[in-house]
Coordinates of C-alpha atoms in Angstrom, one line a residue:
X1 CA -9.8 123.0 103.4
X2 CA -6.9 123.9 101.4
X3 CA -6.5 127.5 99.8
X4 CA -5.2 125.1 96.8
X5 CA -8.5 123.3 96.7
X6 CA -10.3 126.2 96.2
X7 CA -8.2 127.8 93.7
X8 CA -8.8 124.9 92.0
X9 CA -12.6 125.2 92.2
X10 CA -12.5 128.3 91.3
X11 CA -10.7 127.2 88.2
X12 CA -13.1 124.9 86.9
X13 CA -15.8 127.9 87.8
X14 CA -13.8 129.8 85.0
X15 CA -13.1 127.7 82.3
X16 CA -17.0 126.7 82.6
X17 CA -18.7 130.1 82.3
X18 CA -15.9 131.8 80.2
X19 CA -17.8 130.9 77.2
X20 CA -20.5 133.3 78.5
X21 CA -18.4 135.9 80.4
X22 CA -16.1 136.7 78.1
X23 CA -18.1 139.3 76.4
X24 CA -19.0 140.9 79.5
X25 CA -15.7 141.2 80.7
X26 CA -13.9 141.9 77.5
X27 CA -12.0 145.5 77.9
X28 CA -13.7 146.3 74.5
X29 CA -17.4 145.4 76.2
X30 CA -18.9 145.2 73.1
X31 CA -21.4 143.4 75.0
X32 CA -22.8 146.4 76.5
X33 CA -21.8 148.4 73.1
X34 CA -24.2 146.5 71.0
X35 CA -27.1 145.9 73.4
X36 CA -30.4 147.5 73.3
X37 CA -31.4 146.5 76.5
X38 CA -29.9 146.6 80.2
X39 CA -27.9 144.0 81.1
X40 CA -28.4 143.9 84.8
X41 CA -30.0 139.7 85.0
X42 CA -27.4 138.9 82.4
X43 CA -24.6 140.1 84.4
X44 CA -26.0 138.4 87.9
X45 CA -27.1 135.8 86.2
X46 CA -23.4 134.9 85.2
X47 CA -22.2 135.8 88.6
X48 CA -24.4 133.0 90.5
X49 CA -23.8 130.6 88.1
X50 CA -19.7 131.3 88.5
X51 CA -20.2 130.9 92.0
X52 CA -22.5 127.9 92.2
X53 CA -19.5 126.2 90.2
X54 CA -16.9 126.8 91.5
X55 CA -18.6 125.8 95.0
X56 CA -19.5 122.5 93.5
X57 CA -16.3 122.0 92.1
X58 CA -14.6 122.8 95.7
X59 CA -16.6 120.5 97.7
X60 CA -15.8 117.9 94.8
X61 CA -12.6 118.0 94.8
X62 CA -12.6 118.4 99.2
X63 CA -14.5 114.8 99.0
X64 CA -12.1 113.1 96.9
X65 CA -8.9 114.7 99.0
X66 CA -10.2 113.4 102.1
X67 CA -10.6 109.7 100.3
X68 CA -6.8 109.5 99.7
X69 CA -4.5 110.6 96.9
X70 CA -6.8 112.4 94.3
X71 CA -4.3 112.5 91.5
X72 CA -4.7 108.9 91.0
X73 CA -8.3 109.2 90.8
X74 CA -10.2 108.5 87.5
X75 CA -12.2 111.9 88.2
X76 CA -9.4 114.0 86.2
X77 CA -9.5 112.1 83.1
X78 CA -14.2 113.0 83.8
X79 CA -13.0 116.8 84.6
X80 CA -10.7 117.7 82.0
X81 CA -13.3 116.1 79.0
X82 CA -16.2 118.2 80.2
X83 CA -13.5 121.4 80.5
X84 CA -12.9 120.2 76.9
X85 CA -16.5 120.4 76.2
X86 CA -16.4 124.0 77.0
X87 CA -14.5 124.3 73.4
X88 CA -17.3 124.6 70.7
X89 CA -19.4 126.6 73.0
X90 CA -16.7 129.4 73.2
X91 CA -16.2 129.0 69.1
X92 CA -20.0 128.4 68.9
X93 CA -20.3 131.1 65.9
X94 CA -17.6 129.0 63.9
X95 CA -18.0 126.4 61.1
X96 CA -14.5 125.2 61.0
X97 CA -14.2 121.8 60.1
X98 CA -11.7 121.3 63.1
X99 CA -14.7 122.5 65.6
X100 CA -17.5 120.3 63.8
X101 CA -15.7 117.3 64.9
X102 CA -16.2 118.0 68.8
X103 CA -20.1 118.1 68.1
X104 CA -19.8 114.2 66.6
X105 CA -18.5 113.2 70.2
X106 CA -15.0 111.4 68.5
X107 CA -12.5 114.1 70.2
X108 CA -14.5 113.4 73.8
X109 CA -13.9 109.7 73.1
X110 CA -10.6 109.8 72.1
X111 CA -9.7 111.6 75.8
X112 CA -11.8 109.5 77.8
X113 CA -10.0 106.7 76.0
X114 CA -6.3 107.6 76.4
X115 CA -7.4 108.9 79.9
X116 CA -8.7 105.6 81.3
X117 CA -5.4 103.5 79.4
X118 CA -3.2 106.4 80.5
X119 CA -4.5 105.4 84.3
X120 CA -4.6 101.9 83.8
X121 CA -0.9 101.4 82.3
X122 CA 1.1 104.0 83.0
X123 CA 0.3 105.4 86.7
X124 CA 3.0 107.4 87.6
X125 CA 2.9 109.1 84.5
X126 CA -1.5 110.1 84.8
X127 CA -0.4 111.5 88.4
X128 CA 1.9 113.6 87.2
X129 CA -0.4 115.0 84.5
X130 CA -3.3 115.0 86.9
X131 CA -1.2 117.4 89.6
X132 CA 0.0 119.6 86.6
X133 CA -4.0 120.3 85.3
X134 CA -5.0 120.7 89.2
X135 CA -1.9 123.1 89.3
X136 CA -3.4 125.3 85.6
X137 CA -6.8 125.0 87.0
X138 CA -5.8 126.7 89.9
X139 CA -3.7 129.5 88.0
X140 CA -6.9 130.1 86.3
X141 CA -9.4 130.0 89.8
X142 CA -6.6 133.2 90.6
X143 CA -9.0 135.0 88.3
X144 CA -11.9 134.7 90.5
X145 CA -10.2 137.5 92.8
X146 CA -11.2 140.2 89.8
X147 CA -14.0 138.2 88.3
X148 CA -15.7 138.7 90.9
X149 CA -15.3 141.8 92.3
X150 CA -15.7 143.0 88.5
X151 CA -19.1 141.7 87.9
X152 CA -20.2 143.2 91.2
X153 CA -19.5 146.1 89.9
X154 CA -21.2 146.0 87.1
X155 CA -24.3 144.6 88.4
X156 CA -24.2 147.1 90.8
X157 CA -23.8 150.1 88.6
X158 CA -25.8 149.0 85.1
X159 CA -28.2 151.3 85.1
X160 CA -31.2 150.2 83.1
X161 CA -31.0 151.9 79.5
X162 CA -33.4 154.4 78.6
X163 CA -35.1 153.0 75.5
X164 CA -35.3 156.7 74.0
X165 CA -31.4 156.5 74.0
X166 CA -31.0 153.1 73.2
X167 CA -33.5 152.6 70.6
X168 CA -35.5 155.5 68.9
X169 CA -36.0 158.7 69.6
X170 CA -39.1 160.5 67.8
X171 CA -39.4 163.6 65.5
X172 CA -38.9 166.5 67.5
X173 CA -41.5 168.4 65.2
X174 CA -40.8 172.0 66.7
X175 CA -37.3 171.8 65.7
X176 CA -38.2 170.4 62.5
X177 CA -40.8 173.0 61.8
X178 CA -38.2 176.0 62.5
X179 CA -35.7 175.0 61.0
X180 CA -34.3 177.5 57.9
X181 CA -33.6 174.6 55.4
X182 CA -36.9 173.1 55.4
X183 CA -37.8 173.7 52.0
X184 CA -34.1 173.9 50.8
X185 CA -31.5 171.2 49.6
X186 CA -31.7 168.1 51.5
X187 CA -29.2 165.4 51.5
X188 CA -29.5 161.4 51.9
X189 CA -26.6 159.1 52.6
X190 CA -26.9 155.6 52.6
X191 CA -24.8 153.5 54.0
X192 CA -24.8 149.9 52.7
X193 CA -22.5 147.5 54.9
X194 CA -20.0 145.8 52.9
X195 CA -20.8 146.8 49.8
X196 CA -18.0 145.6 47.7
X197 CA -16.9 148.4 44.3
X198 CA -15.0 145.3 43.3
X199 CA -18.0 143.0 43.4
X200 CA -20.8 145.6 42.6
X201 CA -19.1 146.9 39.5
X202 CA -15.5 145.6 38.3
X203 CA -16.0 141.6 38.8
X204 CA -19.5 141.6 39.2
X205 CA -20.5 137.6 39.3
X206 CA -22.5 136.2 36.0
X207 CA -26.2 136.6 35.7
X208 CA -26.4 138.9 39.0
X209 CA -28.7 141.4 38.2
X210 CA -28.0 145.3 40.1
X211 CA -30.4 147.7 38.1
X212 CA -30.7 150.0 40.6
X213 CA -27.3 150.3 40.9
X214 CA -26.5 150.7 37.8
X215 CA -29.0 153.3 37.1
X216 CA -27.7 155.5 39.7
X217 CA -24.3 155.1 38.3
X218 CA -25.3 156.4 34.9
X219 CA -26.0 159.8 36.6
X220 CA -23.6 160.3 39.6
X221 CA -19.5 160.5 40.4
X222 CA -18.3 156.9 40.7
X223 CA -14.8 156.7 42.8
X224 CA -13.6 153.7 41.6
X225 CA -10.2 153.4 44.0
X226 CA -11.6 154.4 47.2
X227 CA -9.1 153.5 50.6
X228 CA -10.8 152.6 53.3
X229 CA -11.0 154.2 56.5
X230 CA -11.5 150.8 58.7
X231 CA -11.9 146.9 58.3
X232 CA -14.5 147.1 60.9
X233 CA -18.0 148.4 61.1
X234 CA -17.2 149.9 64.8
X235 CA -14.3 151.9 63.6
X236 CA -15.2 152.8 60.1
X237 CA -18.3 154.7 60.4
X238 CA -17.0 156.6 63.5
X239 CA -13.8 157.4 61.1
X240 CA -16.2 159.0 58.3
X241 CA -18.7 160.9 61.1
X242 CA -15.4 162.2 62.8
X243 CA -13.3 162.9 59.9
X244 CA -10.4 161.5 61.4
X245 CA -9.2 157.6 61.7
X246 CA -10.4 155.8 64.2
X247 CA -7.4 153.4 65.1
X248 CA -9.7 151.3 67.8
X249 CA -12.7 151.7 69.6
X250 CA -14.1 150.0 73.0
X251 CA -17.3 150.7 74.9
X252 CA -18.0 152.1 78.8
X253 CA -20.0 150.0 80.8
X254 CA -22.7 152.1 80.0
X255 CA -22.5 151.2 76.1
X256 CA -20.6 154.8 74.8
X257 CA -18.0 154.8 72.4
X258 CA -14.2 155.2 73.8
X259 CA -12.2 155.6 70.9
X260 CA -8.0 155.7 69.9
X261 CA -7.8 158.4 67.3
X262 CA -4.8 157.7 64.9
X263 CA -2.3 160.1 65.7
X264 CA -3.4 160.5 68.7
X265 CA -2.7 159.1 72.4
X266 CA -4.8 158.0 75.1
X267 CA -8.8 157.4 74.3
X268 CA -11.3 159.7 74.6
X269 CA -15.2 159.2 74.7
X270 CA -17.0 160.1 71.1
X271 CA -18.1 163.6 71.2
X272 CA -21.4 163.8 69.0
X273 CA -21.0 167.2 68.6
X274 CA -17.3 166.8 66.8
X275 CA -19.7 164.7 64.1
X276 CA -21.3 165.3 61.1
X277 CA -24.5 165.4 62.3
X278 CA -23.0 168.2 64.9
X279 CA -22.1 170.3 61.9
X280 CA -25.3 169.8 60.2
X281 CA -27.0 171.3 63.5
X282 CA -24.5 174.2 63.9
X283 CA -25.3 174.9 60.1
X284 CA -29.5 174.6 60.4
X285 CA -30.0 171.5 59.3
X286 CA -32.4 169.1 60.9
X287 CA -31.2 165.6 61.2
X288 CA -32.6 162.0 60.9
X289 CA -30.6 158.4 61.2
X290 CA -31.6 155.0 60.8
X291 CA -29.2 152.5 61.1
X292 CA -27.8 149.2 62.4
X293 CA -24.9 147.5 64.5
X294 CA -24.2 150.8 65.7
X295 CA -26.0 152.1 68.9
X296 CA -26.0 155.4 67.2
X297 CA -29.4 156.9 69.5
X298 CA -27.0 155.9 71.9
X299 CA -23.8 157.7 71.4
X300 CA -25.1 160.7 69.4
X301 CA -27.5 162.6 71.4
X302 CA -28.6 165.8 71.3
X303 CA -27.9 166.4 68.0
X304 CA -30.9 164.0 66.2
X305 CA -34.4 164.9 65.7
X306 CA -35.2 161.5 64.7
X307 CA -33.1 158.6 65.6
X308 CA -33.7 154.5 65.3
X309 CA -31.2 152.0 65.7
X310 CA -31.4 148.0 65.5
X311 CA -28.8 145.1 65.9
X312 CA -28.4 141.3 65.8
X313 CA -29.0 141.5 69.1
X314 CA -27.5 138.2 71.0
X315 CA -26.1 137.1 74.3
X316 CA -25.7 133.6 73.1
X317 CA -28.2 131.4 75.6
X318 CA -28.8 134.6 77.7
X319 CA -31.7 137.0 77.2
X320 CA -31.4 140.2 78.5
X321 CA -35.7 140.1 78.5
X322 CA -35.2 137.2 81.2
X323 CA -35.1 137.5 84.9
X324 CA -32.1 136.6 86.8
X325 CA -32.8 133.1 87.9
X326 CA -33.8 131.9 84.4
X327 CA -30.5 133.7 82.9
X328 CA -28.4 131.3 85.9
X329 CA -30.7 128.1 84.7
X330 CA -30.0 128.9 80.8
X331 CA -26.6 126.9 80.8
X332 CA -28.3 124.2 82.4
X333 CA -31.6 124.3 81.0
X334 CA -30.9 125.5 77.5
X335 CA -30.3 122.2 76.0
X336 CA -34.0 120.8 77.6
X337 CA -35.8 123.8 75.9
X338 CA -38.4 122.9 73.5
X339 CA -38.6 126.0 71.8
X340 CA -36.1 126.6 68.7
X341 CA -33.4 128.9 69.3
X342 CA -33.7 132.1 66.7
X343 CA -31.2 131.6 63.9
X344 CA -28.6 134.1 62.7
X345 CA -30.7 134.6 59.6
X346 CA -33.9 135.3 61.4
X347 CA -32.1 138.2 63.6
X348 CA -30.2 139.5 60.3
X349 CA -33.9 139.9 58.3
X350 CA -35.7 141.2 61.4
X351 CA -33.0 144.0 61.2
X352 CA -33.4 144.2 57.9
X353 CA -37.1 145.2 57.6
X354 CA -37.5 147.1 60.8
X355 CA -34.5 149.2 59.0
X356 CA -35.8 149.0 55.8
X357 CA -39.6 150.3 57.8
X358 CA -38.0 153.3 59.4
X359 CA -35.9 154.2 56.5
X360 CA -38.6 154.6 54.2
X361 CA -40.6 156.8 56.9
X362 CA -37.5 158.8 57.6
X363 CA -37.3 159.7 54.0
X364 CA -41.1 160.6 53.9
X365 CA -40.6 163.1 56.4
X366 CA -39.4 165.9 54.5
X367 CA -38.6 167.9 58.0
X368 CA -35.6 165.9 58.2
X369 CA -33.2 167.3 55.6
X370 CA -29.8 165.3 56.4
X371 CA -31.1 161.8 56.4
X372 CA -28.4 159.1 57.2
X373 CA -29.5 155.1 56.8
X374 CA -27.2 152.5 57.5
X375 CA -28.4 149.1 56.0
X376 CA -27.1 145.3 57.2
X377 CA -26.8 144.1 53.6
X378 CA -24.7 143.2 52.0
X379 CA -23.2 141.5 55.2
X380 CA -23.3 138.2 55.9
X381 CA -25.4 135.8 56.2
X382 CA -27.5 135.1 53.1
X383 CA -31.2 136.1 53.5
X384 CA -32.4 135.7 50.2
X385 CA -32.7 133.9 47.5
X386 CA -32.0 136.2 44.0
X387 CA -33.6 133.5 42.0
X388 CA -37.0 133.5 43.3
X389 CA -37.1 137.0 45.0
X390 CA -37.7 135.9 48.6
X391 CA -36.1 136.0 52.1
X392 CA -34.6 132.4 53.5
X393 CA -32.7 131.7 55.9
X394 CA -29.7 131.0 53.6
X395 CA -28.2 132.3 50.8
X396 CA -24.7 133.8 49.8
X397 CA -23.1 137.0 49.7
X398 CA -23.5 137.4 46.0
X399 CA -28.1 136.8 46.9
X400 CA -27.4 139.6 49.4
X401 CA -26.1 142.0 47.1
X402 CA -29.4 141.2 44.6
X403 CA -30.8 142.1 47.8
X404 CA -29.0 145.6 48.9
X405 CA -30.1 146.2 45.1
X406 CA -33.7 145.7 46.3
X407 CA -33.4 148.1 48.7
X408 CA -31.9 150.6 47.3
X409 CA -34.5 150.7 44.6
X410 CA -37.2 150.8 47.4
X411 CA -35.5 153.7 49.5
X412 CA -35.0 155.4 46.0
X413 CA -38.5 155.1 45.0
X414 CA -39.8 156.6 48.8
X415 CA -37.3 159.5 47.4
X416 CA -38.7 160.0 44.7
X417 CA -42.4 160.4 46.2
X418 CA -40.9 163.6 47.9
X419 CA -42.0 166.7 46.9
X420 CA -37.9 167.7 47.9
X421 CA -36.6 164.7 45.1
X422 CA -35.2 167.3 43.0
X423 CA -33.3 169.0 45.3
X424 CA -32.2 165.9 47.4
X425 CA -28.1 164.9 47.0
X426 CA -27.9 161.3 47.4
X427 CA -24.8 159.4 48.7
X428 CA -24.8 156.0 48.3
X429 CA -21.4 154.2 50.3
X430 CA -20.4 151.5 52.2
X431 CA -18.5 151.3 55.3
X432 CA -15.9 148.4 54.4
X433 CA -15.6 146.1 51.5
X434 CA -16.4 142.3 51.6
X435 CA -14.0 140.3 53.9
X436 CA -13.2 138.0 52.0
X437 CA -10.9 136.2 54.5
X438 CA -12.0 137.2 57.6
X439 CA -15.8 135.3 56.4
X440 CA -14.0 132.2 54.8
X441 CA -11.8 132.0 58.5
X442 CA -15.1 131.9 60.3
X443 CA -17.5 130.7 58.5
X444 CA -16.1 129.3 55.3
X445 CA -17.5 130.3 52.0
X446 CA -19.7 128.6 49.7
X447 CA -18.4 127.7 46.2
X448 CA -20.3 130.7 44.8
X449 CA -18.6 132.6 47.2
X450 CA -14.9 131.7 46.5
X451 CA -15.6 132.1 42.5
X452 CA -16.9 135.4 43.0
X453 CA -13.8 136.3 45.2
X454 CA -11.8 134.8 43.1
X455 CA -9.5 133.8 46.2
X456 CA -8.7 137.3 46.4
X457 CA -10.1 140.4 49.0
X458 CA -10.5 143.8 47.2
X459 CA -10.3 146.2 50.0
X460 CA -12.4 149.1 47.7
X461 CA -15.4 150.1 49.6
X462 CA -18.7 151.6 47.5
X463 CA -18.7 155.4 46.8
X464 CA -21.6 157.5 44.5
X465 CA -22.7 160.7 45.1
X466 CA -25.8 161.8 42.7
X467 CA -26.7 165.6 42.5
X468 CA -30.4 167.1 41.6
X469 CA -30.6 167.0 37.7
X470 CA -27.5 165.2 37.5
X471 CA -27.7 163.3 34.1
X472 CA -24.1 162.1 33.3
X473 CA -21.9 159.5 34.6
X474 CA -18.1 160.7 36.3
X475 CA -15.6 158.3 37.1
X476 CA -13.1 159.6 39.4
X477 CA -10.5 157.4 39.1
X478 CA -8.2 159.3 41.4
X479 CA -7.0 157.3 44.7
X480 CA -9.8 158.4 47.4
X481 CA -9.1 158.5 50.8
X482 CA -12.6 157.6 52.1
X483 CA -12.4 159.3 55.2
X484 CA -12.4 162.5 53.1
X485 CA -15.9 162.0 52.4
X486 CA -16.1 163.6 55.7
X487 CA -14.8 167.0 53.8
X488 CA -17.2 166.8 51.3
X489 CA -20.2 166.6 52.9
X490 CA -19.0 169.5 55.6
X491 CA -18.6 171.8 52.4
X492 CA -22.3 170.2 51.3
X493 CA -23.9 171.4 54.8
X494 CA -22.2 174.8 54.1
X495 CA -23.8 175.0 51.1
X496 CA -20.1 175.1 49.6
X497 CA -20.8 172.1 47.2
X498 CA -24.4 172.0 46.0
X499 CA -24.1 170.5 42.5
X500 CA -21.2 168.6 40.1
X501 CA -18.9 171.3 38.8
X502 CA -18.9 172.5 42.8
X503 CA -17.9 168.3 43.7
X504 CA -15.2 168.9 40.9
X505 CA -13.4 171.9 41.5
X506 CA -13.4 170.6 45.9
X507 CA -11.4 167.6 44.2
X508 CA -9.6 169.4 42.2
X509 CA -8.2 171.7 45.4
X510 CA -8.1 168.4 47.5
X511 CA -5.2 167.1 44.9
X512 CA -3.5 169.8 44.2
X513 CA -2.7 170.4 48.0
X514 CA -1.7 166.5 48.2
X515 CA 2.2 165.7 47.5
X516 CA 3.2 164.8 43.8
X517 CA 2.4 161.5 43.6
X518 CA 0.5 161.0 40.8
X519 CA 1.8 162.7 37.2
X520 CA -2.1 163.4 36.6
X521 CA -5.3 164.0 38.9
X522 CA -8.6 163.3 36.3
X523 CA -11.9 162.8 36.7
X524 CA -12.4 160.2 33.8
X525 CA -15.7 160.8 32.1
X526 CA -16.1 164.7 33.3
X527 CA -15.2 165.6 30.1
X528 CA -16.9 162.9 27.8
X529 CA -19.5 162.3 30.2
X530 CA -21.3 159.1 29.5
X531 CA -25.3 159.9 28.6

């Protein structure tokens, strides 16, 4: 058998499973990043089934040698449709109009058709073509000498995640119970994830409704031009932990954050201890998160006393709950499958309310005095329906932000149960703004969607910050880097800012330091403060 024939069996193997490899083998590896569980019969699971092809594919292809000259065969014109196939499985998330087409079976047709007249009429000409996809098949079977070896690895060495890490980790009562600002000021971030300033406030679309919103608005510090840290979830959150830009961020194999800090070279693993939530233990604070996307029990231990994290969990038709052999059947088997698939949707409002669950209980327990909850609306997709006040699975960015306005009125009621309410500082943010391109590129937009956008992306992420007693409204209209939010809440966990004129004069420093600029630095409303 011919090293070539191989090569090109291995090819085939590639182009086959890349759909499904591709996040594990990624240098980013988001795949382990964003999974709760170990991905040990996913990984092997992948590996037989690269193998089993690209066997099949060699002992194909050796058959049809051994019959005479394969590159007039028919076969290629059968072989490169089903490699063509392999198209809307690797863009399975996207709505393109493009991609729907190759679910309607025209495009498969269309290259069967000129295929079989290409063979028919001109023969020279299909030969040709058929030796120059053999010869690109093989080019890509070259990269079964790392795939390989690389999954191997992987296999070998995915350790099975602890669930305390990877999930939830449980009050530590004792370290609750001693700690010296149990009955002080406590503190309570939320983070809602792509909240839009533009579309919450400025450009709001007609006959949404935000009360809670707007409530907490008449009573805290608005920035109304804040500059974003990150486009991304993964970078922007880490930025405003950190304090520092995070430029790009990829994951170990065992699911920790590797991050490129701007300004700086090389990457380095995320150091919980350089975070916020390091400060607030160096400074006696106790410290709680919910949150999603993130595998924050992950990457921040030892400095949590409570910790619970949830994603959208999904390795497209793998399932990191299922043994290796029925991961290697999935491809094969997934389409035969009576049972419906979970939808987008479903996994977004599972999130939701587990978040939502453990939020609520987090701000219950008043042990906990630096509480940090990161929500999953507003992002995409629609999970609710504004007009009748129930989940779905559909709906539009503008339902979801009805709906991040039901939640925060929820989380804010919990708050106000507390006996601490009227000592608690609440910081309500977002991590990015709505992406308005990046969503109408991938999924397209509904027509609600693109007249609330107005065609345009505002890149102004949500920032409030409400103080015990507060009772007037303070526009800071003052370019904010939002990264600096970082500062603010350091000099909060000193006990350096603890109410509005302490926010103010910290500004107030922060611009004077800054370069000239800007002919005035105002907080618009400090002085007429709206009642």
């Amino acid at each position: 058998m011919k090293a070539r024939t191989i090569l090109t069996g291995c090819g085939v193997g590639v182009v086959a499973t890349i759909p499904y490899m591709s996040p594990l083998l990624s240098p980013y590896r988001f795949a382990f990043y964003h999974s709760l569980h170990s991905l040990s019969s996913v990984i092997w699971g992948a590996l037989i089934d690269f193998i089993v092809i690209s066997v099949l594919a060699t002992v194909f292809f050796f058959y049809f040698e051994k019959r005479g000259n394969i590159y007039r065969s028919l076969i290629w014109v059968l072989v490169a449709a089903r490699l063509v196939a392999e198209i809307p499985q690797v863009h399975s998330s996207t709505l393109w109009s493009a991609l729907r087409l190759w679910h309607s079976g025209v495009p498969l047709g269309l290259i069967l058709l000129a295929g079989f007249a290409l063979w028919r009429l001109l023969p020279r000409t299909y030969e040709a073509m058929a030796k120059g996809f053999a010869i690109l098949l093989a080019l890509a079977g070259l990269s079964a000498l790392w795939i390989v070896p690389e999954l191997l690895y992987l296999g070998l060495r995915h350790k099975a995640v602890d669930p305390v890490l990877a999930h939830s980790l449980p009050t530590d009562d004792r370290a609750a119970e001693s700690a010296s600002l149990e009955h002080g000021p406590r503190i309570v971030w939320l983070v809602f994830d792509e909240l839009s300033y533009d579309q919450t406030f400025e450009h709001r679309f007609p006959g949404l409704a935000m009360p809670a919103f707007d409530r907490l608005r008449g009573k805290s510090f608005l920035f109304q031009d804040v500059q974003p840290a990150g486009y991304y979830t993964e970078r922007a959150v880490p930025s405003l932990l950190l304090g520092q830009v995070v430029d790009d961020i990829r994951s170990d194999p065992d699911g920790r954050a590797v991050l490129k800090l701007s300004g700086q070279k090389g990457w380095s693993v995320l150091d919980p201890q350089a975070t916020l939530f390091g400060d607030a233990k160096r400074n006696g604070w106790t410290s709680g998160l919910v949150g999603w996307w993130n595998p924050y029990c992950r990457i921040l231990p030892d400095t949590l006393e409570s910790c619970y994290w949830s994603t959208d969990e999904s390795n497209g038709i793998f399932s990191t709950e299922n043994s290796v052999l029925e991961n290697a059947t999935a491809p094969f088997l997934s389409k035969m499958r009576k049972t419906a698939a979970i939808t987008v949707e479903q996994k977004h409002r599972a999130s939701l309310q587990a978040i939502m669950q453990q939020g609520r209980a987090l701000i219950a327990d008043e042990k906990i005095r630096f509480v940090f909850i990161h929500l999953p609306v507003p992002h995409p997709p629609g999970i609710y329906d504004r007009s009748t006040g129930k989940m779905r699975d559909a709906g539009t960015y503008i339902d979801n932000l009805a709906l991040a306005d039901r939640s925060l009125e929820e989380l804010i009621s919990s708050l106000n149960a507390t006996a601490s309410a009227g000592n608690t500082t609440l910081i309500v943010s977002s991590d990015h703004s709505w992406r308005v391109p990046m969503w109408r590129s991938i999924a397209g937009l509904s027509a609600e969607e693109e007249a609330a956008s107005q065609g345009r992306f505002d890149p102004r992420p949500m920032l409030m910050i409400h103080f015990p007693q507060e009772t007037h409204e303070v526009d800071v209209s003052q370019p904010f880097a939002q990264v600096a939010l970082h500062g603010i809440i350091v000099s909060m966990l000193q006990r350096h800012i603890e109410s509005a004129p302490g926010l103010e004069a910290w500004l107030q420093a922060q611009w004077t330091q800054e370069p000239k600029t800007h002919k005035k630095n105002t907080l618009v409303g400090a002085a007429t403060a709206k009642q």
